[in-house]
Amino acid sequence: KQEVTQIPAALSVPEGENLVLNCSFTDSAIYNLQWFRQDPGKGLTSLLLIQSSQREQTSGRLNASLDKSSGRSTLYIAASQPGDSATYLCAVRPRPSGGSNYKLTFGKGTLLTVNP
Amino acid sequence: DAGVIQSPRHEVTEMGQEVTLRCKPISGHDYLFWYRQTMMRGLELLIYFNNNVPIDDSGMPEDRFSAKMPNASFSTLKIQPSEPRDSAVYFCASSLQGKGGGYTFGSGTRLTVV
């Protein structure tokens, strides 16, 4: 059974700092990994999607890396801003194998607070 | 595109009442998912559809829960009868597998059963 762990559970940083959020998963047979952002009381906003054949994806100040063999992904946020404050979730989708191939397994998230 | 649209945004109901949550996926997406989020358990997949056909409903907690997708642009999740422990945020998501399989989530329905 796939398990996804996100460390740390909470992180507080001053504005302008570069930071890294970590995601680890136990089964490396994944199809892709997706990073989401969730604001309080809101839905999930997709940030980056990394296919299993890719090593990283970038969008603006965000960079996500994937090391499938070691079961790890990181989300790097450059020059953090108070508007980046939210919960960040990673989710993995299993490689098609005849079973439930579309069931995303989510981590519990990292609550990020960026202080002005 | 308006994204995945869910209604209502908030629902407060009394125990024992029937509750129906609605979802309109992104046009052209061939997969639709219903998730539930609670503080204790995080995000849990309840059921998903492919081309309007239910594929995996193993996450549906009890027979009180049912979901339908009568056409490609509409799905419902029904709870009958509702119980206080059903209180949670229910999310609908859709995906187009030919586009790398990323998921787009709706804004959710916050259900409170009193």
JSON list of C-alpha atoms in Angstrom, two decimals:
[
{"chain": "A", "resi": 1, "resn": "LYS", "atom": "CA", "xyz": [0.00, 0.00, 0.00]},
{"chain": "A", "resi": 2, "resn": "GLN", "atom": "CA", "xyz": [1.41, 3.37, -1.02]},
{"chain": "A", "resi": 3, "resn": "GLU", "atom": "CA", "xyz": [2.18, 5.77, 1.83]},
{"chain": "A", "resi": 4, "resn": "VAL", "atom": "CA", "xyz": [3.07, 9.41, 1.33]},
{"chain": "A", "resi": 5, "resn": "THR", "atom": "CA", "xyz": [4.80, 11.42, 4.02]},
{"chain": "A", "resi": 6, "resn": "GLN", "atom": "CA", "xyz": [5.42, 15.13, 4.08]},
{"chain": "A", "resi": 7, "resn": "ILE", "atom": "CA", "xyz": [8.00, 16.74, 6.30]},
{"chain": "A", "resi": 8, "resn": "PRO", "atom": "CA", "xyz": [7.83, 19.13, 8.03]},
{"chain": "A", "resi": 9, "resn": "ALA", "atom": "CA", "xyz": [4.17, 19.26, 9.03]},
{"chain": "A", "resi": 10, "resn": "ALA", "atom": "CA", "xyz": [4.48, 23.00, 9.55]},
{"chain": "A", "resi": 11, "resn": "LEU", "atom": "CA", "xyz": [7.05, 25.60, 8.58]},
{"chain": "A", "resi": 12, "resn": "SER", "atom": "CA", "xyz": [7.31, 29.28, 9.41]},
{"chain": "A", "resi": 13, "resn": "VAL", "atom": "CA", "xyz": [9.81, 31.48, 7.55]},
{"chain": "A", "resi": 14, "resn": "PRO", "atom": "CA", "xyz": [10.49, 35.19, 7.08]},
{"chain": "A", "resi": 15, "resn": "GLU", "atom": "CA", "xyz": [9.58, 36.79, 3.79]},
{"chain": "A", "resi": 16, "resn": "GLY", "atom": "CA", "xyz": [12.23, 36.50, 1.11]},
{"chain": "A", "resi": 17, "resn": "GLU", "atom": "CA", "xyz": [13.65, 33.20, 2.28]},
{"chain": "A", "resi": 18, "resn": "ASN", "atom": "CA", "xyz": [14.12, 30.27, -0.08]},
{"chain": "A", "resi": 19, "resn": "LEU", "atom": "CA", "xyz": [12.59, 27.07, 1.25]},
{"chain": "A", "resi": 20, "resn": "VAL", "atom": "CA", "xyz": [12.18, 23.37, 0.49]},
{"chain": "A", "resi": 21, "resn": "LEU", "atom": "CA", "xyz": [9.21, 21.16, 1.24]},
{"chain": "A", "resi": 22, "resn": "ASN", "atom": "CA", "xyz": [9.73, 17.41, 1.25]},
{"chain": "A", "resi": 23, "resn": "CYS", "atom": "CA", "xyz": [7.57, 14.53, 0.12]},
{"chain": "A", "resi": 24, "resn": "SER", "atom": "CA", "xyz": [8.45, 10.84, 0.34]},
{"chain": "A", "resi": 25, "resn": "PHE", "atom": "CA", "xyz": [6.57, 7.81, -0.92]},
{"chain": "A", "resi": 26, "resn": "THR", "atom": "CA", "xyz": [7.04, 4.11, -0.23]},
{"chain": "A", "resi": 27, "resn": "ASP", "atom": "CA", "xyz": [6.22, 2.54, -3.62]},
{"chain": "A", "resi": 28, "resn": "SER", "atom": "CA", "xyz": [8.33, 3.81, -6.51]},
{"chain": "A", "resi": 29, "resn": "ALA", "atom": "CA", "xyz": [5.95, 2.37, -9.13]},
{"chain": "A", "resi": 30, "resn": "ILE", "atom": "CA", "xyz": [4.31, 5.71, -9.77]},
{"chain": "A", "resi": 31, "resn": "TYR", "atom": "CA", "xyz": [2.83, 7.24, -12.91]},
{"chain": "A", "resi": 32, "resn": "ASN", "atom": "CA", "xyz": [3.19, 10.83, -11.80]},
{"chain": "A", "resi": 33, "resn": "LEU", "atom": "CA", "xyz": [3.43, 13.10, -8.77]},
{"chain": "A", "resi": 34, "resn": "GLN", "atom": "CA", "xyz": [1.49, 16.30, -8.33]},
{"chain": "A", "resi": 35, "resn": "TRP", "atom": "CA", "xyz": [1.98, 19.20, -5.93]},
{"chain": "A", "resi": 36, "resn": "PHE", "atom": "CA", "xyz": [-1.08, 21.12, -4.80]},
{"chain": "A", "resi": 37, "resn": "ARG", "atom": "CA", "xyz": [-1.70, 24.22, -2.75]},
{"chain": "A", "resi": 38, "resn": "GLN", "atom": "CA", "xyz": [-4.69, 24.54, -0.44]},
{"chain": "A", "resi": 39, "resn": "ASP", "atom": "CA", "xyz": [-5.71, 27.82, 1.15]},
{"chain": "A", "resi": 40, "resn": "PRO", "atom": "CA", "xyz": [-7.82, 27.71, 4.32]},
{"chain": "A", "resi": 41, "resn": "GLY", "atom": "CA", "xyz": [-11.40, 26.76, 3.52]},
{"chain": "A", "resi": 42, "resn": "LYS", "atom": "CA", "xyz": [-10.63, 26.45, -0.16]},
{"chain": "A", "resi": 43, "resn": "GLY", "atom": "CA", "xyz": [-10.09, 23.73, -2.72]},
{"chain": "A", "resi": 44, "resn": "LEU", "atom": "CA", "xyz": [-6.84, 22.35, -4.08]},
{"chain": "A", "resi": 45, "resn": "THR", "atom": "CA", "xyz": [-4.92, 24.27, -6.72]},
{"chain": "A", "resi": 46, "resn": "SER", "atom": "CA", "xyz": [-2.53, 22.28, -8.86]},
{"chain": "A", "resi": 47, "resn": "LEU", "atom": "CA", "xyz": [0.98, 23.72, -8.84]},
{"chain": "A", "resi": 48, "resn": "LEU", "atom": "CA", "xyz": [3.18, 21.26, -10.68]},
{"chain": "A", "resi": 49, "resn": "LEU", "atom": "CA", "xyz": [2.80, 17.83, -12.24]},
{"chain": "A", "resi": 50, "resn": "ILE", "atom": "CA", "xyz": [5.84, 15.62, -12.74]},
{"chain": "A", "resi": 51, "resn": "GLN", "atom": "CA", "xyz": [5.61, 12.51, -14.87]},
{"chain": "A", "resi": 52, "resn": "SER", "atom": "CA", "xyz": [7.58, 9.47, -13.70]},
{"chain": "A", "resi": 53, "resn": "SER", "atom": "CA", "xyz": [10.03, 9.91, -16.58]},
{"chain": "A", "resi": 54, "resn": "GLN", "atom": "CA", "xyz": [10.82, 13.50, -15.61]},
{"chain": "A", "resi": 55, "resn": "ARG", "atom": "CA", "xyz": [13.28, 14.80, -13.04]},
{"chain": "A", "resi": 56, "resn": "GLU", "atom": "CA", "xyz": [11.85, 18.24, -12.42]},
{"chain": "A", "resi": 57, "resn": "GLN", "atom": "CA", "xyz": [9.26, 20.83, -13.37]},
{"chain": "A", "resi": 58, "resn": "THR", "atom": "CA", "xyz": [9.38, 24.58, -12.94]},
{"chain": "A", "resi": 59, "resn": "SER", "atom": "CA", "xyz": [6.73, 27.25, -12.76]},
{"chain": "A", "resi": 60, "resn": "GLY", "atom": "CA", "xyz": [7.76, 30.76, -11.84]},
{"chain": "A", "resi": 61, "resn": "ARG", "atom": "CA", "xyz": [9.33, 30.71, -8.37]},
{"chain": "A", "resi": 62, "resn": "LEU", "atom": "CA", "xyz": [8.43, 27.05, -7.89]},
{"chain": "A", "resi": 63, "resn": "ASN", "atom": "CA", "xyz": [10.58, 24.08, -8.78]},
{"chain": "A", "resi": 64, "resn": "ALA", "atom": "CA", "xyz": [9.63, 20.49, -8.08]},
{"chain": "A", "resi": 65, "resn": "SER", "atom": "CA", "xyz": [12.05, 17.61, -8.38]},
{"chain": "A", "resi": 66, "resn": "LEU", "atom": "CA", "xyz": [11.43, 13.88, -8.47]},
{"chain": "A", "resi": 67, "resn": "ASP", "atom": "CA", "xyz": [13.77, 11.04, -7.56]},
{"chain": "A", "resi": 68, "resn": "LYS", "atom": "CA", "xyz": [11.62, 8.02, -8.17]},
{"chain": "A", "resi": 69, "resn": "SER", "atom": "CA", "xyz": [14.20, 5.43, -7.20]},
{"chain": "A", "resi": 70, "resn": "SER", "atom": "CA", "xyz": [14.59, 6.90, -3.74]},
{"chain": "A", "resi": 71, "resn": "GLY", "atom": "CA", "xyz": [10.91, 7.73, -3.38]},
{"chain": "A", "resi": 72, "resn": "ARG", "atom": "CA", "xyz": [11.39, 11.45, -2.89]},
{"chain": "A", "resi": 73, "resn": "SER", "atom": "CA", "xyz": [10.16, 14.74, -4.25]},
{"chain": "A", "resi": 74, "resn": "THR", "atom": "CA", "xyz": [10.94, 18.27, -3.18]},
{"chain": "A", "resi": 75, "resn": "LEU", "atom": "CA", "xyz": [9.15, 21.53, -3.80]},
{"chain": "A", "resi": 76, "resn": "TYR", "atom": "CA", "xyz": [11.49, 24.50, -3.83]},
{"chain": "A", "resi": 77, "resn": "ILE", "atom": "CA", "xyz": [9.99, 27.96, -3.36]},
{"chain": "A", "resi": 78, "resn": "ALA", "atom": "CA", "xyz": [12.29, 30.87, -4.14]},
{"chain": "A", "resi": 79, "resn": "ALA", "atom": "CA", "xyz": [12.01, 34.29, -2.54]},
{"chain": "A", "resi": 80, "resn": "SER", "atom": "CA", "xyz": [8.97, 33.38, -0.46]},
{"chain": "A", "resi": 81, "resn": "GLN", "atom": "CA", "xyz": [6.13, 35.91, -0.05]},
{"chain": "A", "resi": 82, "resn": "PRO", "atom": "CA", "xyz": [3.32, 36.19, 2.50]},
{"chain": "A", "resi": 83, "resn": "GLY", "atom": "CA", "xyz": [0.93, 35.20, -0.28]},
{"chain": "A", "resi": 84, "resn": "ASP", "atom": "CA", "xyz": [2.65, 31.81, -0.41]},
{"chain": "A", "resi": 85, "resn": "SER", "atom": "CA", "xyz": [1.20, 30.98, 3.00]},
{"chain": "A", "resi": 86, "resn": "ALA", "atom": "CA", "xyz": [-0.97, 27.88, 2.56]},
{"chain": "A", "resi": 87, "resn": "THR", "atom": "CA", "xyz": [-0.91, 24.12, 2.99]},
{"chain": "A", "resi": 88, "resn": "TYR", "atom": "CA", "xyz": [1.11, 22.31, 0.35]},
{"chain": "A", "resi": 89, "resn": "LEU", "atom": "CA", "xyz": [0.14, 18.73, -0.51]},
{"chain": "A", "resi": 90, "resn": "CYS", "atom": "CA", "xyz": [1.86, 16.19, -2.66]},
{"chain": "A", "resi": 91, "resn": "ALA", "atom": "CA", "xyz": [0.01, 13.30, -4.27]},
{"chain": "A", "resi": 92, "resn": "VAL", "atom": "CA", "xyz": [1.20, 10.27, -6.19]},
{"chain": "A", "resi": 93, "resn": "ARG", "atom": "CA", "xyz": [-0.66, 8.32, -8.82]},
{"chain": "A", "resi": 94, "resn": "PRO", "atom": "CA", "xyz": [0.25, 4.64, -9.26]},
{"chain": "A", "resi": 95, "resn": "ARG", "atom": "CA", "xyz": [1.59, 3.16, -12.44]},
{"chain": "A", "resi": 96, "resn": "PRO", "atom": "CA", "xyz": [-1.16, 1.35, -14.39]},
{"chain": "A", "resi": 97, "resn": "SER", "atom": "CA", "xyz": [-1.19, -2.30, -13.33]},
{"chain": "A", "resi": 98, "resn": "GLY", "atom": "CA", "xyz": [-4.73, -3.50, -13.93]},
{"chain": "A", "resi": 99, "resn": "GLY", "atom": "CA", "xyz": [-5.99, -2.32, -10.59]},
{"chain": "A", "resi": 100, "resn": "SER", "atom": "CA", "xyz": [-7.17, 1.06, -9.41]},
{"chain": "A", "resi": 101, "resn": "ASN", "atom": "CA", "xyz": [-4.72, 3.09, -11.45]},
{"chain": "A", "resi": 102, "resn": "TYR", "atom": "CA", "xyz": [-6.17, 6.48, -10.79]},
{"chain": "A", "resi": 103, "resn": "LYS", "atom": "CA", "xyz": [-6.31, 6.62, -7.03]},
{"chain": "A", "resi": 104, "resn": "LEU", "atom": "CA", "xyz": [-4.17, 9.50, -5.87]},
{"chain": "A", "resi": 105, "resn": "THR", "atom": "CA", "xyz": [-2.49, 8.96, -2.52]},
{"chain": "A", "resi": 106, "resn": "PHE", "atom": "CA", "xyz": [-2.01, 12.23, -0.68]},
{"chain": "A", "resi": 107, "resn": "GLY", "atom": "CA", "xyz": [0.38, 13.28, 2.02]},
{"chain": "A", "resi": 108, "resn": "LYS", "atom": "CA", "xyz": [-1.00, 15.11, 5.05]},
{"chain": "A", "resi": 109, "resn": "GLY", "atom": "CA", "xyz": [0.54, 18.36, 3.83]},
{"chain": "A", "resi": 110, "resn": "THR", "atom": "CA", "xyz": [2.95, 21.01, 5.05]},
{"chain": "A", "resi": 111, "resn": "LEU", "atom": "CA", "xyz": [1.43, 24.17, 6.51]},
{"chain": "A", "resi": 112, "resn": "LEU", "atom": "CA", "xyz": [3.61, 27.06, 5.36]},
{"chain": "A", "resi": 113, "resn": "THR", "atom": "CA", "xyz": [3.51, 30.48, 6.97]},
{"chain": "A", "resi": 114, "resn": "VAL", "atom": "CA", "xyz": [5.56, 33.28, 5.43]},
{"chain": "A", "resi": 115, "resn": "ASN", "atom": "CA", "xyz": [5.91, 36.21, 7.82]},
{"chain": "A", "resi": 116, "resn": "PRO", "atom": "CA", "xyz": [6.19, 39.76, 6.46]},
{"chain": "B", "resi": 1, "resn": "ASP", "atom": "CA", "xyz": [-12.67, 27.06, -18.83]},
{"chain": "B", "resi": 2, "resn": "ALA", "atom": "CA", "xyz": [-14.59, 27.54, -15.58]},
{"chain": "B", "resi": 3, "resn": "GLY", "atom": "CA", "xyz": [-12.87, 24.60, -13.95]},
{"chain": "B", "resi": 4, "resn": "VAL", "atom": "CA", "xyz": [-14.60, 21.94, -11.89]},
{"chain": "B", "resi": 5, "resn": "ILE", "atom": "CA", "xyz": [-17.81, 23.34, -10.44]},
{"chain": "B", "resi": 6, "resn": "GLN", "atom": "CA", "xyz": [-19.33, 22.02, -7.26]},
{"chain": "B", "resi": 7, "resn": "SER", "atom": "CA", "xyz": [-22.57, 22.92, -5.54]},
{"chain": "B", "resi": 8, "resn": "PRO", "atom": "CA", "xyz": [-23.57, 23.79, -2.96]},
{"chain": "B", "resi": 9, "resn": "ARG", "atom": "CA", "xyz": [-20.50, 25.38, -1.35]},
{"chain": "B", "resi": 10, "resn": "HIS", "atom": "CA", "xyz": [-21.89, 24.81, 2.11]},
{"chain": "B", "resi": 11, "resn": "GLU", "atom": "CA", "xyz": [-24.59, 22.47, 3.33]},
{"chain": "B", "resi": 12, "resn": "VAL", "atom": "CA", "xyz": [-25.97, 22.18, 6.84]},
{"chain": "B", "resi": 13, "resn": "THR", "atom": "CA", "xyz": [-28.47, 19.43, 7.42]},
{"chain": "B", "resi": 14, "resn": "GLU", "atom": "CA", "xyz": [-30.02, 17.49, 10.25]},
{"chain": "B", "resi": 15, "resn": "MET", "atom": "CA", "xyz": [-29.10, 13.93, 10.99]},
{"chain": "B", "resi": 16, "resn": "GLY", "atom": "CA", "xyz": [-31.22, 11.51, 9.01]},
{"chain": "B", "resi": 17, "resn": "GLN", "atom": "CA", "xyz": [-31.82, 13.84, 6.09]},
{"chain": "B", "resi": 18, "resn": "GLU", "atom": "CA", "xyz": [-30.79, 13.10, 2.52]},
{"chain": "B", "resi": 19, "resn": "VAL", "atom": "CA", "xyz": [-27.94, 15.18, 1.13]},
{"chain": "B", "resi": 20, "resn": "THR", "atom": "CA", "xyz": [-27.03, 15.53, -2.54]},
{"chain": "B", "resi": 21, "resn": "LEU", "atom": "CA", "xyz": [-23.76, 17.05, -3.67]},
{"chain": "B", "resi": 22, "resn": "ARG", "atom": "CA", "xyz": [-23.26, 18.05, -7.29]},
{"chain": "B", "resi": 23, "resn": "CYS", "atom": "CA", "xyz": [-20.29, 18.30, -9.60]},
{"chain": "B", "resi": 24, "resn": "LYS", "atom": "CA", "xyz": [-19.69, 19.51, -13.13]},
{"chain": "B", "resi": 25, "resn": "PRO", "atom": "CA", "xyz": [-16.28, 18.36, -14.42]},
{"chain": "B", "resi": 26, "resn": "ILE", "atom": "CA", "xyz": [-14.13, 20.16, -16.94]},
{"chain": "B", "resi": 27, "resn": "SER", "atom": "CA", "xyz": [-15.51, 19.65, -20.41]},
{"chain": "B", "resi": 28, "resn": "GLY", "atom": "CA", "xyz": [-13.72, 16.85, -22.23]},
{"chain": "B", "resi": 29, "resn": "HIS", "atom": "CA", "xyz": [-12.22, 15.25, -19.14]},
{"chain": "B", "resi": 30, "resn": "ASP", "atom": "CA", "xyz": [-12.79, 11.51, -19.05]},
{"chain": "B", "resi": 31, "resn": "TYR", "atom": "CA", "xyz": [-12.24, 10.80, -15.36]},
{"chain": "B", "resi": 32, "resn": "LEU", "atom": "CA", "xyz": [-14.19, 12.12, -12.41]},
{"chain": "B", "resi": 33, "resn": "PHE", "atom": "CA", "xyz": [-13.31, 11.59, -8.75]},
{"chain": "B", "resi": 34, "resn": "TRP", "atom": "CA", "xyz": [-15.06, 12.19, -5.45]},
{"chain": "B", "resi": 35, "resn": "TYR", "atom": "CA", "xyz": [-12.81, 12.81, -2.43]},
{"chain": "B", "resi": 36, "resn": "ARG", "atom": "CA", "xyz": [-13.57, 13.53, 1.21]},
{"chain": "B", "resi": 37, "resn": "GLN", "atom": "CA", "xyz": [-11.29, 15.59, 3.45]},
{"chain": "B", "resi": 38, "resn": "THR", "atom": "CA", "xyz": [-11.29, 15.54, 7.24]},
{"chain": "B", "resi": 39, "resn": "MET", "atom": "CA", "xyz": [-8.73, 16.71, 9.76]},
{"chain": "B", "resi": 40, "resn": "MET", "atom": "CA", "xyz": [-8.28, 13.19, 11.09]},
{"chain": "B", "resi": 41, "resn": "ARG", "atom": "CA", "xyz": [-8.00, 11.26, 7.84]},
{"chain": "B", "resi": 42, "resn": "GLY", "atom": "CA", "xyz": [-6.88, 13.83, 5.30]},
{"chain": "B", "resi": 43, "resn": "LEU", "atom": "CA", "xyz": [-8.03, 13.31, 1.71]},
{"chain": "B", "resi": 44, "resn": "GLU", "atom": "CA", "xyz": [-9.71, 10.01, 0.91]},
{"chain": "B", "resi": 45, "resn": "LEU", "atom": "CA", "xyz": [-10.89, 8.79, -2.48]},
{"chain": "B", "resi": 46, "resn": "LEU", "atom": "CA", "xyz": [-14.51, 7.70, -2.33]},
{"chain": "B", "resi": 47, "resn": "ILE", "atom": "CA", "xyz": [-15.24, 6.70, -5.92]},
{"chain": "B", "resi": 48, "resn": "TYR", "atom": "CA", "xyz": [-14.14, 7.44, -9.44]},
{"chain": "B", "resi": 49, "resn": "PHE", "atom": "CA", "xyz": [-15.69, 7.24, -12.91]},
{"chain": "B", "resi": 50, "resn": "ASN", "atom": "CA", "xyz": [-14.22, 6.74, -16.35]},
{"chain": "B", "resi": 51, "resn": "ASN", "atom": "CA", "xyz": [-16.40, 7.87, -19.24]},
{"chain": "B", "resi": 52, "resn": "ASN", "atom": "CA", "xyz": [-19.39, 8.02, -16.85]},
{"chain": "B", "resi": 53, "resn": "VAL", "atom": "CA", "xyz": [-18.89, 4.43, -15.65]},
{"chain": "B", "resi": 54, "resn": "PRO", "atom": "CA", "xyz": [-18.02, 3.79, -11.98]},
{"chain": "B", "resi": 55, "resn": "ILE", "atom": "CA", "xyz": [-14.65, 2.05, -11.86]},
{"chain": "B", "resi": 56, "resn": "ASP", "atom": "CA", "xyz": [-13.73, 1.85, -8.19]},
{"chain": "B", "resi": 57, "resn": "ASP", "atom": "CA", "xyz": [-16.09, 2.53, -5.32]},
{"chain": "B", "resi": 58, "resn": "SER", "atom": "CA", "xyz": [-14.08, 0.76, -2.66]},
{"chain": "B", "resi": 59, "resn": "GLY", "atom": "CA", "xyz": [-13.64, 4.01, -0.77]},
{"chain": "B", "resi": 60, "resn": "MET", "atom": "CA", "xyz": [-17.36, 4.58, -0.27]},
{"chain": "B", "resi": 61, "resn": "PRO", "atom": "CA", "xyz": [-17.71, 4.22, 3.49]},
{"chain": "B", "resi": 62, "resn": "GLU", "atom": "CA", "xyz": [-21.16, 2.67, 3.71]},
{"chain": "B", "resi": 63, "resn": "ASP", "atom": "CA", "xyz": [-24.26, 1.85, 1.75]},
{"chain": "B", "resi": 64, "resn": "ARG", "atom": "CA", "xyz": [-25.61, 5.21, 2.82]},
{"chain": "B", "resi": 65, "resn": "PHE", "atom": "CA", "xyz": [-23.32, 6.72, 0.20]},
{"chain": "B", "resi": 66, "resn": "SER", "atom": "CA", "xyz": [-24.08, 6.50, -3.51]},
{"chain": "B", "resi": 67, "resn": "ALA", "atom": "CA", "xyz": [-22.75, 8.29, -6.58]},
{"chain": "B", "resi": 68, "resn": "LYS", "atom": "CA", "xyz": [-23.98, 8.61, -10.12]},
{"chain": "B", "resi": 69, "resn": "MET", "atom": "CA", "xyz": [-22.73, 10.10, -13.34]},
{"chain": "B", "resi": 70, "resn": "PRO", "atom": "CA", "xyz": [-25.66, 10.19, -15.76]},
{"chain": "B", "resi": 71, "resn": "ASN", "atom": "CA", "xyz": [-23.67, 12.06, -18.41]},
{"chain": "B", "resi": 72, "resn": "ALA", "atom": "CA", "xyz": [-20.19, 13.44, -19.08]},
{"chain": "B", "resi": 73, "resn": "SER", "atom": "CA", "xyz": [-20.99, 16.82, -17.59]},
{"chain": "B", "resi": 74, "resn": "PHE", "atom": "CA", "xyz": [-22.67, 15.96, -14.30]},
{"chain": "B", "resi": 75, "resn": "SER", "atom": "CA", "xyz": [-22.20, 13.79, -11.24]},
{"chain": "B", "resi": 76, "resn": "THR", "atom": "CA", "xyz": [-23.89, 13.51, -7.87]},
{"chain": "B", "resi": 77, "resn": "LEU", "atom": "CA", "xyz": [-22.86, 12.13, -4.51]},
{"chain": "B", "resi": 78, "resn": "LYS", "atom": "CA", "xyz": [-25.77, 11.27, -2.26]},
{"chain": "B", "resi": 79, "resn": "ILE", "atom": "CA", "xyz": [-25.82, 10.45, 1.43]},
{"chain": "B", "resi": 80, "resn": "GLN", "atom": "CA", "xyz": [-29.01, 8.95, 2.79]},
{"chain": "B", "resi": 81, "resn": "PRO", "atom": "CA", "xyz": [-29.51, 9.04, 5.71]},
{"chain": "B", "resi": 82, "resn": "SER", "atom": "CA", "xyz": [-26.83, 11.50, 6.79]},
{"chain": "B", "resi": 83, "resn": "GLU", "atom": "CA", "xyz": [-25.01, 11.20, 10.11]},
{"chain": "B", "resi": 84, "resn": "PRO", "atom": "CA", "xyz": [-22.87, 13.68, 12.08]},
{"chain": "B", "resi": 85, "resn": "ARG", "atom": "CA", "xyz": [-19.72, 11.69, 11.27]},
{"chain": "B", "resi": 86, "resn": "ASP", "atom": "CA", "xyz": [-20.30, 12.46, 7.59]},
{"chain": "B", "resi": 87, "resn": "SER", "atom": "CA", "xyz": [-19.39, 16.08, 8.29]},
{"chain": "B", "resi": 88, "resn": "ALA", "atom": "CA", "xyz": [-16.41, 16.88, 6.07]},
{"chain": "B", "resi": 89, "resn": "VAL", "atom": "CA", "xyz": [-15.40, 18.73, 2.94]},
{"chain": "B", "resi": 90, "resn": "TYR", "atom": "CA", "xyz": [-16.27, 16.80, -0.20]},
{"chain": "B", "resi": 91, "resn": "PHE", "atom": "CA", "xyz": [-14.22, 17.48, -3.31]},
{"chain": "B", "resi": 92, "resn": "CYS", "atom": "CA", "xyz": [-14.86, 16.57, -6.88]},
{"chain": "B", "resi": 93, "resn": "ALA", "atom": "CA", "xyz": [-11.94, 16.38, -9.33]},
{"chain": "B", "resi": 94, "resn": "SER", "atom": "CA", "xyz": [-11.61, 15.60, -13.01]},
{"chain": "B", "resi": 95, "resn": "SER", "atom": "CA", "xyz": [-8.76, 14.50, -15.22]},
{"chain": "B", "resi": 96, "resn": "LEU", "atom": "CA", "xyz": [-7.93, 13.92, -18.87]},
{"chain": "B", "resi": 97, "resn": "GLN", "atom": "CA", "xyz": [-5.62, 11.00, -19.15]},
{"chain": "B", "resi": 98, "resn": "GLY", "atom": "CA", "xyz": [-4.41, 11.94, -22.59]},
{"chain": "B", "resi": 99, "resn": "LYS", "atom": "CA", "xyz": [-2.97, 15.13, -21.10]},
{"chain": "B", "resi": 100, "resn": "GLY", "atom": "CA", "xyz": [-0.60, 13.53, -18.61]},
{"chain": "B", "resi": 101, "resn": "GLY", "atom": "CA", "xyz": [-3.20, 12.68, -16.03]},
{"chain": "B", "resi": 102, "resn": "GLY", "atom": "CA", "xyz": [-3.08, 15.77, -13.84]},
{"chain": "B", "resi": 103, "resn": "TYR", "atom": "CA", "xyz": [-6.10, 16.34, -11.61]},
{"chain": "B", "resi": 104, "resn": "THR", "atom": "CA", "xyz": [-8.17, 19.53, -11.33]},
{"chain": "B", "resi": 105, "resn": "PHE", "atom": "CA", "xyz": [-10.16, 19.91, -8.14]},
{"chain": "B", "resi": 106, "resn": "GLY", "atom": "CA", "xyz": [-13.34, 21.85, -7.47]},
{"chain": "B", "resi": 107, "resn": "SER", "atom": "CA", "xyz": [-13.71, 24.23, -4.55]},
{"chain": "B", "resi": 108, "resn": "GLY", "atom": "CA", "xyz": [-15.47, 21.62, -2.45]},
{"chain": "B", "resi": 109, "resn": "THR", "atom": "CA", "xyz": [-18.71, 21.34, -0.51]},
{"chain": "B", "resi": 110, "resn": "ARG", "atom": "CA", "xyz": [-18.45, 21.78, 3.24]},
{"chain": "B", "resi": 111, "resn": "LEU", "atom": "CA", "xyz": [-21.04, 19.46, 4.77]},
{"chain": "B", "resi": 112, "resn": "THR", "atom": "CA", "xyz": [-22.16, 19.80, 8.36]},
{"chain": "B", "resi": 113, "resn": "VAL", "atom": "CA", "xyz": [-24.61, 17.26, 9.76]},
{"chain": "B", "resi": 114, "resn": "VAL", "atom": "CA", "xyz": [-26.10, 18.29, 13.10]}
]
